[in-house]
PDB file of C-alpha atoms in Angstrom:
ATOM      1  CA  MET A   1       0.193   0.085   0.109  1.00 49.00           C
ATOM      2  CA  THR A   2       1.239   3.275  -1.197  1.00 44.00           C
ATOM      3  CA  ALA A   3       2.038   5.811   1.687  1.00 46.00           C
ATOM      4  CA  ALA A   4      -1.116   8.012   0.262  1.00 46.00           C
ATOM      5  CA  ALA A   5      -3.280   4.955   0.426  1.00 48.00           C
ATOM      6  CA  GLU A   6      -2.200   4.328   4.027  1.00 48.00           C
ATOM      7  CA  SER A   7      -2.849   7.895   4.848  1.00 44.00           C
ATOM      8  CA  GLY A   8      -6.242   7.849   3.156  1.00 48.00           C
ATOM      9  CA  ALA A   9      -7.239   4.241   5.127  1.00 46.00           C
ATOM     10  CA  ALA A  10      -6.063   5.616   8.328  1.00 44.00           C
ATOM     11  CA  GLY A  11      -8.262   8.683   8.047  1.00 49.00           C
ATOM     12  CA  TRP A  12     -11.376   6.632   6.990  1.00 37.00           C
ATOM     13  CA  THR A  13     -10.190   4.427   9.843  1.00 40.00           C
ATOM     14  CA  SER A  14     -10.633   7.270  12.278  1.00 41.00           C
ATOM     15  CA  HIS A  15     -13.618   9.066  10.609  1.00 48.00           C
ATOM     16  CA  HIS A  16     -15.589   5.621  11.377  1.00 48.00           C
ATOM     17  CA  SER A  17     -14.047   5.406  14.617  1.00 50.00           C
ATOM     18  CA  ASP A  18     -15.628   8.823  15.432  1.00 63.00           C
ATOM     19  CA  GLU A  19     -18.719   8.118  14.101  1.00 69.00           C
ATOM     20  CA  ALA A  20     -19.377   4.852  15.812  1.00 65.00           C
ATOM     21  CA  THR A  21     -18.353   6.825  18.986  1.00 89.00           C
ATOM     22  CA  ARG A  22     -20.638   9.596  18.862  1.00 89.00           C
ATOM     23  CA  ASP A  23     -23.529   6.785  18.040  1.00 90.00           C
ATOM     24  CA  GLU A  24     -22.357   4.956  21.152  1.00 94.00           C
ATOM     25  CA  GLN A  25     -22.686   8.529  23.220  1.00 94.00           C
ATOM     26  CA  MET A  26     -26.462   8.951  21.646  1.00 94.00           C
ATOM     27  CA  ARG A  27     -27.323   5.235  22.732  1.00 96.00           C
ATOM     28  CA  ARG A  28     -26.443   5.981  26.177  1.00 96.00           C
ATOM     29  CA  LEU A  29     -27.875   9.561  26.245  1.00 97.00           C
ATOM     30  CA  ALA A  30     -31.123   7.648  25.026  1.00 97.00           C
ATOM     31  CA  GLY A  31     -30.317   5.130  28.035  1.00 97.00           C
ATOM     32  CA  GLU A  32     -29.853   7.925  30.587  1.00 97.00           C
ATOM     33  CA  LEU A  33     -33.323   9.305  29.498  1.00 97.00           C
ATOM     34  CA  LEU A  34     -34.903   6.175  29.427  1.00 97.00           C
ATOM     35  CA  GLU A  35     -33.927   5.144  32.881  1.00 97.00           C
ATOM     36  CA  ALA A  36     -35.214   8.773  33.828  1.00 97.00           C
ATOM     37  CA  THR A  37     -39.098   7.920  32.626  1.00 95.00           C
ATOM     38  CA  GLU A  38     -38.732   4.936  34.826  1.00 96.00           C
ATOM     39  CA  THR A  39     -37.165   6.472  38.006  1.00 97.00           C
ATOM     40  CA  LEU A  40     -38.591   9.818  37.865  1.00 98.00           C
ATOM     41  CA  GLU A  41     -34.868  11.649  38.713  1.00 98.00           C
ATOM     42  CA  PRO A  42     -34.243  13.934  35.583  1.00 98.00           C
ATOM     43  CA  VAL A  43     -30.695  14.093  33.976  1.00 97.00           C
ATOM     44  CA  ALA A  44     -28.539  17.032  33.371  1.00 97.00           C
ATOM     45  CA  PRO A  45     -29.305  19.027  29.738  1.00 96.00           C
ATOM     46  CA  LEU A  46     -27.698  16.913  27.070  1.00 96.00           C
ATOM     47  CA  ARG A  47     -26.522  20.010  25.263  1.00 94.00           C
ATOM     48  CA  ASP A  48     -23.994  20.385  27.732  1.00 90.00           C
ATOM     49  CA  ARG A  49     -22.649  16.580  27.174  1.00 89.00           C
ATOM     50  CA  VAL A  50     -22.234  16.538  23.671  1.00 89.00           C
ATOM     51  CA  LEU A  51     -19.509  18.324  21.397  1.00 88.00           C
ATOM     52  CA  ASP A  52     -21.556  20.733  18.761  1.00 92.00           C
ATOM     53  CA  MET A  53     -24.985  18.479  19.555  1.00 94.00           C
ATOM     54  CA  THR A  54     -26.953  18.877  16.426  1.00 93.00           C
ATOM     55  CA  LEU A  55     -30.737  18.336  15.616  1.00 91.00           C
ATOM     56  CA  ASP A  56     -29.627  15.003  14.225  1.00 93.00           C
ATOM     57  CA  ASP A  57     -27.730  13.799  17.382  1.00 95.00           C
ATOM     58  CA  ALA A  58     -31.205  14.799  19.181  1.00 96.00           C
ATOM     59  CA  TYR A  59     -33.527  12.731  16.796  1.00 95.00           C
ATOM     60  CA  ALA A  60     -31.043  10.069  16.913  1.00 96.00           C
ATOM     61  CA  ILE A  61     -31.248   9.629  20.624  1.00 97.00           C
ATOM     62  CA  GLN A  62     -34.893   9.963  19.908  1.00 97.00           C
ATOM     63  CA  THR A  63     -35.006   7.270  17.886  1.00 97.00           C
ATOM     64  CA  HIS A  64     -32.818   4.675  20.249  1.00 97.00           C
ATOM     65  CA  GLN A  65     -35.533   5.469  22.849  1.00 97.00           C
ATOM     66  CA  LEU A  66     -38.672   4.462  20.289  1.00 97.00           C
ATOM     67  CA  ASP A  67     -36.522   1.308  18.810  1.00 97.00           C
ATOM     68  CA  ARG A  68     -36.425   0.059  22.774  1.00 97.00           C
ATOM     69  CA  HIS A  69     -39.936   0.501  23.582  1.00 97.00           C
ATOM     70  CA  LEU A  70     -41.099  -1.241  20.338  1.00 97.00           C
ATOM     71  CA  ALA A  71     -38.775  -4.131  21.216  1.00 98.00           C
ATOM     72  CA  ASP A  72     -40.194  -4.375  24.360  1.00 97.00           C
ATOM     73  CA  GLY A  73     -43.502  -4.736  23.066  1.00 98.00           C
ATOM     74  CA  ARG A  74     -45.225  -1.209  23.493  1.00 98.00           C
ATOM     75  CA  VAL A  75     -47.797  -0.397  20.787  1.00 98.00           C
ATOM     76  CA  LEU A  76     -47.227   3.097  18.967  1.00 98.00           C
ATOM     77  CA  ALA A  77     -50.633   4.844  19.097  1.00 98.00           C
ATOM     78  CA  GLY A  78     -49.290   7.974  17.239  1.00 98.00           C
ATOM     79  CA  ARG A  79     -47.035  11.254  17.131  1.00 98.00           C
ATOM     80  CA  LYS A  80     -47.089  14.428  18.520  1.00 98.00           C
ATOM     81  CA  VAL A  81     -45.915  18.096  16.841  1.00 97.00           C
ATOM     82  CA  GLY A  82     -44.640  20.395  19.222  1.00 93.00           C
ATOM     83  CA  LEU A  83     -43.464  24.020  19.303  1.00 91.00           C
ATOM     84  CA  THR A  84     -46.098  24.930  16.667  1.00 90.00           C
ATOM     85  CA  SER A  85     -47.417  28.104  18.444  1.00 78.00           C
ATOM     86  CA  PRO A  86     -45.479  31.637  18.621  1.00 77.00           C
ATOM     87  CA  ALA A  87     -46.213  31.027  22.592  1.00 70.00           C
ATOM     88  CA  MET A  88     -44.683  27.680  22.892  1.00 69.00           C
ATOM     89  CA  GLN A  89     -41.923  28.591  20.172  1.00 77.00           C
ATOM     90  CA  ARG A  90     -40.939  31.974  22.540  1.00 79.00           C
ATOM     91  CA  GLN A  91     -41.260  29.820  25.518  1.00 71.00           C
ATOM     92  CA  LEU A  92     -38.376  27.715  24.405  1.00 73.00           C
ATOM     93  CA  GLY A  93     -36.744  30.326  22.110  1.00 77.00           C
ATOM     94  CA  VAL A  94     -36.991  28.684  19.291  1.00 79.00           C
ATOM     95  CA  ASP A  95     -38.577  29.109  15.802  1.00 77.00           C
ATOM     96  CA  SER A  96     -38.888  25.403  14.299  1.00 79.00           C
ATOM     97  CA  PRO A  97     -41.547  22.711  15.380  1.00 91.00           C
ATOM     98  CA  ASP A  98     -40.230  19.389  16.795  1.00 95.00           C
ATOM     99  CA  PHE A  99     -42.327  15.888  16.875  1.00 97.00           C
ATOM    100  CA  GLY A 100     -42.141  12.926  18.883  1.00 98.00           C
ATOM    101  CA  PHE A 101     -44.211   9.809  19.417  1.00 98.00           C
ATOM    102  CA  PHE A 102     -46.610   7.917  22.391  1.00 98.00           C
ATOM    103  CA  PHE A 103     -47.743   4.279  22.778  1.00 98.00           C
ATOM    104  CA  GLU A 104     -51.548   3.245  23.735  1.00 98.00           C
ATOM    105  CA  ASP A 105     -50.506   2.830  27.214  1.00 98.00           C
ATOM    106  CA  MET A 106     -50.041   6.586  27.363  1.00 98.00           C
ATOM    107  CA  VAL A 107     -53.574   7.534  26.007  1.00 98.00           C
ATOM    108  CA  HIS A 108     -56.177   8.736  28.497  1.00 98.00           C
ATOM    109  CA  HIS A 109     -59.676   9.911  28.075  1.00 97.00           C
ATOM    110  CA  ASP A 110     -62.131  12.411  29.134  1.00 96.00           C
ATOM    111  CA  GLY A 111     -62.681  12.231  33.017  1.00 97.00           C
ATOM    112  CA  ALA A 112     -59.380  10.080  33.287  1.00 98.00           C
ATOM    113  CA  ARG A 113     -57.683  10.621  36.944  1.00 98.00           C
ATOM    114  CA  LEU A 114     -53.740  10.564  36.568  1.00 98.00           C
ATOM    115  CA  PRO A 115     -51.395  10.642  39.718  1.00 98.00           C
ATOM    116  CA  ALA A 116     -49.142  13.787  39.510  1.00 98.00           C
ATOM    117  CA  GLY A 117     -46.499  11.748  40.732  1.00 97.00           C
ATOM    118  CA  ALA A 118     -46.600   9.481  38.200  1.00 97.00           C
ATOM    119  CA  PHE A 119     -44.447  12.704  36.026  1.00 98.00           C
ATOM    120  CA  ILE A 120     -41.348  14.300  37.286  1.00 98.00           C
ATOM    121  CA  ALA A 121     -42.926  18.191  36.588  1.00 97.00           C
ATOM    122  CA  PRO A 122     -45.523  17.963  34.424  1.00 98.00           C
ATOM    123  CA  LYS A 123     -47.506  20.779  32.229  1.00 98.00           C
ATOM    124  CA  VAL A 124     -50.798  20.616  30.124  1.00 98.00           C
ATOM    125  CA  GLU A 125     -51.449  22.101  26.275  1.00 96.00           C
ATOM    126  CA  PRO A 126     -54.896  22.191  24.936  1.00 97.00           C
ATOM    127  CA  GLU A 127     -54.734  20.970  21.670  1.00 97.00           C
ATOM    128  CA  PHE A 128     -56.862  19.116  18.746  1.00 98.00           C
ATOM    129  CA  GLY A 129     -56.749  15.154  18.268  1.00 98.00           C
ATOM    130  CA  PHE A 130     -56.539  14.210  14.730  1.00 98.00           C
ATOM    131  CA  VAL A 131     -57.418  10.405  14.192  1.00 98.00           C
ATOM    132  CA  LEU A 132     -56.248   9.380  10.618  1.00 98.00           C
ATOM    133  CA  GLN A 133     -58.688   7.831   8.018  1.00 98.00           C
ATOM    134  CA  LYS A 134     -56.019   7.368   5.441  1.00 98.00           C
ATOM    135  CA  THR A 135     -51.855   6.933   5.596  1.00 98.00           C
ATOM    136  CA  LEU A 136     -49.664   9.837   4.901  1.00 98.00           C
ATOM    137  CA  ARG A 137     -46.357   9.199   3.111  1.00 97.00           C
ATOM    138  CA  GLY A 138     -44.145  12.350   2.145  1.00 97.00           C
ATOM    139  CA  PRO A 139     -42.418  13.843   1.135  1.00 97.00           C
ATOM    140  CA  GLY A 140     -44.554  15.887  -0.851  1.00 97.00           C
ATOM    141  CA  VAL A 141     -47.661  15.784   1.278  1.00 98.00           C
ATOM    142  CA  THR A 142     -49.767  18.959   0.507  1.00 98.00           C
ATOM    143  CA  LEU A 143     -52.141  20.596   2.969  1.00 98.00           C
ATOM    144  CA  GLU A 144     -55.024  19.286   1.135  1.00 98.00           C
ATOM    145  CA  GLN A 145     -54.026  15.513   1.287  1.00 98.00           C
ATOM    146  CA  ALA A 146     -52.952  16.250   4.935  1.00 98.00           C
ATOM    147  CA  ARG A 147     -56.968  17.696   5.266  1.00 98.00           C
ATOM    148  CA  ALA A 148     -58.391  14.924   3.685  1.00 98.00           C
ATOM    149  CA  ALA A 149     -56.474  12.085   5.311  1.00 98.00           C
ATOM    150  CA  ILE A 150     -58.163  13.204   8.953  1.00 98.00           C
ATOM    151  CA  GLY A 151     -61.122  11.170  10.020  1.00 98.00           C
ATOM    152  CA  ALA A 152     -61.864  12.863  12.941  1.00 98.00           C
ATOM    153  CA  VAL A 153     -60.936  15.591  15.194  1.00 98.00           C
ATOM    154  CA  TYR A 154     -61.042  15.370  19.351  1.00 98.00           C
ATOM    155  CA  PRO A 155     -60.596  17.589  21.976  1.00 98.00           C
ATOM    156  CA  ALA A 156     -56.868  16.465  23.267  1.00 98.00           C
ATOM    157  CA  ILE A 157     -54.990  17.449  25.878  1.00 98.00           C
ATOM    158  CA  GLU A 158     -51.385  16.708  25.835  1.00 98.00           C
ATOM    159  CA  ILE A 159     -49.301  16.090  29.433  1.00 98.00           C
ATOM    160  CA  ILE A 160     -45.907  17.326  28.667  1.00 97.00           C
ATOM    161  CA  ASP A 161     -42.728  16.685  31.021  1.00 98.00           C
ATOM    162  CA  SER A 162     -39.124  16.835  31.101  1.00 97.00           C
ATOM    163  CA  ARG A 163     -36.795  14.147  31.726  1.00 98.00           C
ATOM    164  CA  VAL A 164     -34.241  17.031  31.697  1.00 97.00           C
ATOM    165  CA  ALA A 165     -33.789  18.606  34.848  1.00 97.00           C
ATOM    166  CA  ASN A 166     -35.534  21.641  36.126  1.00 96.00           C
ATOM    167  CA  TRP A 167     -37.177  22.341  32.627  1.00 95.00           C
ATOM    168  CA  ASP A 168     -33.893  23.501  31.369  1.00 94.00           C
ATOM    169  CA  ILE A 169     -34.165  22.803  27.935  1.00 92.00           C
ATOM    170  CA  ARG A 170     -33.164  23.895  24.187  1.00 90.00           C
ATOM    171  CA  LEU A 171     -34.260  22.724  21.113  1.00 91.00           C
ATOM    172  CA  VAL A 172     -32.092  19.793  20.987  1.00 94.00           C
ATOM    173  CA  ASP A 173     -32.736  18.566  24.857  1.00 95.00           C
ATOM    174  CA  THR A 174     -36.636  18.472  23.848  1.00 94.00           C
ATOM    175  CA  VAL A 175     -36.198  16.602  20.779  1.00 95.00           C
ATOM    176  CA  ALA A 176     -33.963  13.944  22.606  1.00 97.00           C
ATOM    177  CA  ASP A 177     -36.403  13.872  25.466  1.00 98.00           C
ATOM    178  CA  ASN A 178     -39.055  12.782  22.842  1.00 98.00           C
ATOM    179  CA  ALA A 179     -40.548  16.036  22.659  1.00 96.00           C
ATOM    180  CA  SER A 180     -41.294  16.369  26.494  1.00 96.00           C
ATOM    181  CA  CYS A 181     -43.995  13.650  25.836  1.00 98.00           C
ATOM    182  CA  GLY A 182     -45.644  12.522  29.136  1.00 98.00           C
ATOM    183  CA  ALA A 183     -49.138  11.512  28.464  1.00 98.00           C
ATOM    184  CA  ILE A 184     -51.982  12.261  26.134  1.00 98.00           C
ATOM    185  CA  ALA A 185     -55.742  12.714  27.053  1.00 98.00           C
ATOM    186  CA  VAL A 186     -58.274  12.652  24.357  1.00 98.00           C
ATOM    187  CA  GLY A 187     -61.982  12.892  23.929  1.00 97.00           C
ATOM    188  CA  THR A 188     -64.680  10.199  22.989  1.00 95.00           C
ATOM    189  CA  THR A 189     -66.663  12.300  21.054  1.00 97.00           C
ATOM    190  CA  PRO A 190     -65.303  14.095  17.565  1.00 98.00           C
ATOM    191  CA  LEU A 191     -65.644  17.855  17.499  1.00 98.00           C
ATOM    192  CA  ASP A 192     -68.400  18.797  14.978  1.00 96.00           C
ATOM    193  CA  VAL A 193     -66.077  20.950  13.012  1.00 96.00           C
ATOM    194  CA  ALA A 194     -65.211  20.653   9.062  1.00 97.00           C
ATOM    195  CA  VAL A 195     -61.506  20.196   8.710  1.00 97.00           C
ATOM    196  CA  ASP A 196     -60.719  23.413   6.688  1.00 96.00           C
ATOM    197  CA  ARG A 197     -62.462  25.637   9.348  1.00 97.00           C
ATOM    198  CA  LEU A 198     -60.079  24.240  12.356  1.00 98.00           C
ATOM    199  CA  ALA A 199     -57.836  27.414  11.983  1.00 97.00           C
ATOM    200  CA  GLY A 200     -61.047  29.792  13.271  1.00 98.00           C
ATOM    201  CA  VAL A 201     -61.650  27.512  16.100  1.00 98.00           C
ATOM    202  CA  SER A 202     -61.307  29.054  19.537  1.00 98.00           C
ATOM    203  CA  CYS A 203     -60.059  26.973  22.516  1.00 98.00           C
ATOM    204  CA  SER A 204     -59.234  27.918  26.384  1.00 98.00           C
ATOM    205  CA  LEU A 205     -56.938  25.843  29.264  1.00 98.00           C
ATOM    206  CA  LEU A 206     -58.720  26.311  32.522  1.00 98.00           C
ATOM    207  CA  ILE A 207     -57.115  24.967  35.694  1.00 98.00           C
ATOM    208  CA  ASP A 208     -59.358  24.297  38.187  1.00 98.00           C
ATOM    209  CA  GLY A 209     -62.089  25.175  36.193  1.00 98.00           C
ATOM    210  CA  GLU A 210     -60.706  28.901  35.633  1.00 98.00           C
ATOM    211  CA  VAL A 211     -59.521  30.088  32.256  1.00 98.00           C
ATOM    212  CA  ARG A 212     -55.989  30.680  32.208  1.00 98.00           C
ATOM    213  CA  GLU A 213     -55.116  30.545  28.890  1.00 97.00           C
ATOM    214  CA  THR A 214     -56.919  31.159  24.965  1.00 97.00           C
ATOM    215  CA  GLY A 215     -56.016  30.459  21.625  1.00 96.00           C
ATOM    216  CA  THR A 216     -57.266  29.783  18.194  1.00 96.00           C
ATOM    217  CA  GLY A 217     -56.272  27.189  15.668  1.00 96.00           C
ATOM    218  CA  ASP A 218     -54.437  29.543  13.465  1.00 95.00           C
ATOM    219  CA  ALA A 219     -51.961  30.047  16.546  1.00 91.00           C
ATOM    220  CA  VAL A 220     -50.751  26.517  15.310  1.00 93.00           C
ATOM    221  CA  MET A 221     -48.452  27.270  12.320  1.00 93.00           C
ATOM    222  CA  GLY A 222     -51.393  29.218  11.092  1.00 94.00           C
ATOM    223  CA  ASP A 223     -53.154  25.999  10.348  1.00 96.00           C
ATOM    224  CA  PRO A 224     -53.437  23.404  12.511  1.00 97.00           C
ATOM    225  CA  VAL A 225     -53.547  21.072   9.298  1.00 98.00           C
ATOM    226  CA  ALA A 226     -49.721  22.401   8.410  1.00 97.00           C
ATOM    227  CA  PRO A 227     -48.206  20.662  11.281  1.00 97.00           C
ATOM    228  CA  LEU A 228     -49.766  17.311  10.243  1.00 98.00           C
ATOM    229  CA  ALA A 229     -48.288  18.041   6.573  1.00 98.00           C
ATOM    230  CA  TRP A 230     -45.192  18.960   7.858  1.00 96.00           C
ATOM    231  CA  LEU A 231     -44.618  16.002  10.302  1.00 97.00           C
ATOM    232  CA  ALA A 232     -45.500  13.456   7.067  1.00 98.00           C
ATOM    233  CA  ASN A 233     -42.941  15.057   4.732  1.00 97.00           C
ATOM    234  CA  VAL A 234     -40.164  14.741   7.506  1.00 95.00           C
ATOM    235  CA  LEU A 235     -40.883  11.282   8.449  1.00 96.00           C
ATOM    236  CA  GLY A 236     -41.390  10.423   5.070  1.00 96.00           C
ATOM    237  CA  GLU A 237     -37.987  11.464   4.323  1.00 94.00           C
ATOM    238  CA  GLN A 238     -36.842   8.865   6.794  1.00 92.00           C
ATOM    239  CA  GLY A 239     -38.922   5.977   4.974  1.00 94.00           C
ATOM    240  CA  VAL A 240     -42.109   6.162   7.627  1.00 96.00           C
ATOM    241  CA  ALA A 241     -45.199   6.973   7.187  1.00 98.00           C
ATOM    242  CA  LEU A 242     -47.988   8.089   9.479  1.00 98.00           C
ATOM    243  CA  GLU A 243     -50.342   5.324   8.946  1.00 98.00           C
ATOM    244  CA  ALA A 244     -54.247   5.161   8.982  1.00 98.00           C
ATOM    245  CA  GLY A 245     -55.798   4.756  12.365  1.00 98.00           C
ATOM    246  CA  GLN A 246     -53.060   6.640  14.068  1.00 98.00           C
ATOM    247  CA  LEU A 247     -53.551   9.586  16.866  1.00 98.00           C
ATOM    248  CA  VAL A 248     -51.852  13.032  15.578  1.00 98.00           C
ATOM    249  CA  LEU A 249     -51.531  16.037  17.920  1.00 98.00           C
ATOM    250  CA  PRO A 250     -50.423  18.895  15.767  1.00 97.00           C
ATOM    251  CA  GLY A 251     -49.461  21.303  18.574  1.00 95.00           C
ATOM    252  CA  SER A 252     -50.861  23.653  21.394  1.00 93.00           C
ATOM    253  CA  PHE A 253     -52.878  26.551  20.926  1.00 93.00           C
ATOM    254  CA  THR A 254     -51.392  28.220  24.063  1.00 92.00           C
ATOM    255  CA  LYS A 255     -48.332  28.493  26.015  1.00 89.00           C
ATOM    256  CA  ALA A 256     -48.160  25.131  28.700  1.00 92.00           C
ATOM    257  CA  LEU A 257     -49.233  25.716  32.333  1.00 97.00           C
ATOM    258  CA  PRO A 258     -47.816  23.426  35.126  1.00 98.00           C
ATOM    259  CA  VAL A 259     -50.205  21.472  37.231  1.00 98.00           C
ATOM    260  CA  VAL A 260     -49.906  19.778  40.547  1.00 98.00           C
ATOM    261  CA  SER A 261     -51.687  17.029  42.683  1.00 98.00           C
ATOM    262  CA  GLY A 262     -55.490  17.913  43.405  1.00 98.00           C
ATOM    263  CA  GLU A 263     -56.078  19.943  40.026  1.00 98.00           C
ATOM    264  CA  SER A 264     -57.946  19.703  36.989  1.00 98.00           C
ATOM    265  CA  ALA A 265     -57.062  20.528  33.377  1.00 98.00           C
ATOM    266  CA  THR A 266     -59.690  21.411  30.782  1.00 98.00           C
ATOM    267  CA  ALA A 267     -59.502  22.101  27.064  1.00 98.00           C
ATOM    268  CA  ASP A 268     -62.959  23.882  26.170  1.00 98.00           C
ATOM    269  CA  PHE A 269     -63.403  24.142  22.765  1.00 98.00           C
ATOM    270  CA  GLY A 270     -67.001  26.342  23.184  1.00 97.00           C
ATOM    271  CA  ASP A 271     -70.218  24.689  22.180  1.00 97.00           C
ATOM    272  CA  LEU A 272     -68.016  22.213  20.147  1.00 97.00           C
ATOM    273  CA  GLY A 273     -67.095  20.226  23.091  1.00 96.00           C
ATOM    274  CA  SER A 274     -64.544  19.928  25.746  1.00 97.00           C
ATOM    275  CA  LEU A 275     -62.278  17.492  27.725  1.00 98.00           C
ATOM    276  CA  THR A 276     -61.286  17.367  31.524  1.00 98.00           C
ATOM    277  CA  ILE A 277     -58.823  15.471  33.343  1.00 98.00           C
ATOM    278  CA  ASP A 278     -57.763  15.397  36.928  1.00 98.00           C
ATOM    279  CA  PHE A 279     -54.397  14.792  38.783  1.00 98.00           C
ATOM    280  CA  THR A 280     -54.648  13.023  42.207  1.00 98.00           C
TER     281      THR A 280
END
């Protein structure tokens, strides 16, 4: 082998080794977050522990967790899009949405009583819940195709939670932490509203019956269906489809509010319906 070839081979080996080492680091951090989910002992911010951490790194950490859960037999129920409203983006200092996943055992319904102690530092967000009647496979999914894929629209609340200590998160931290998803509550009766009218729907977030936040559907990327199309296209680039029957939460109408034991949270869509859950 010539000197140049030896040098090239050494360079490739070093580069390959660096990639392998970084992947091992992502797997280790995924393991930390999985453990934090079980023990409710949060971890230090990930952005401080990975050199030049990228969004790709963060999604790799998230995917390692998804793969582990699926291998353990948990059943994927759907996906959530986060950071879609100006209020939530301001809260985290970002300008782009993110996404995560949830399983069937994380989905609750109207009137559910959830132990606050099952979370680290829970917050609630009022949202729509889209049940898909058609599979969406990106890239190239249009807004019209996304609308046509929605079979029903339900009132929903996402309980977000952070496995990162003190909610000290930036975009890469929350993405790695499954977009801070804790649990989902979804109504049992669909909202009687046309999919092309969702941007004009208003929703209030009540804590113990008191209106604390109010927003309209156009706060969610201008049209709540836009995050669904965005998600289908982002996942499509990874060879993943949004399957018919899955539930998708497109993002919050308002900023998130913390909840503690003894409080109730309501997503009130006025005449269209509402959803209430209690924290015990």
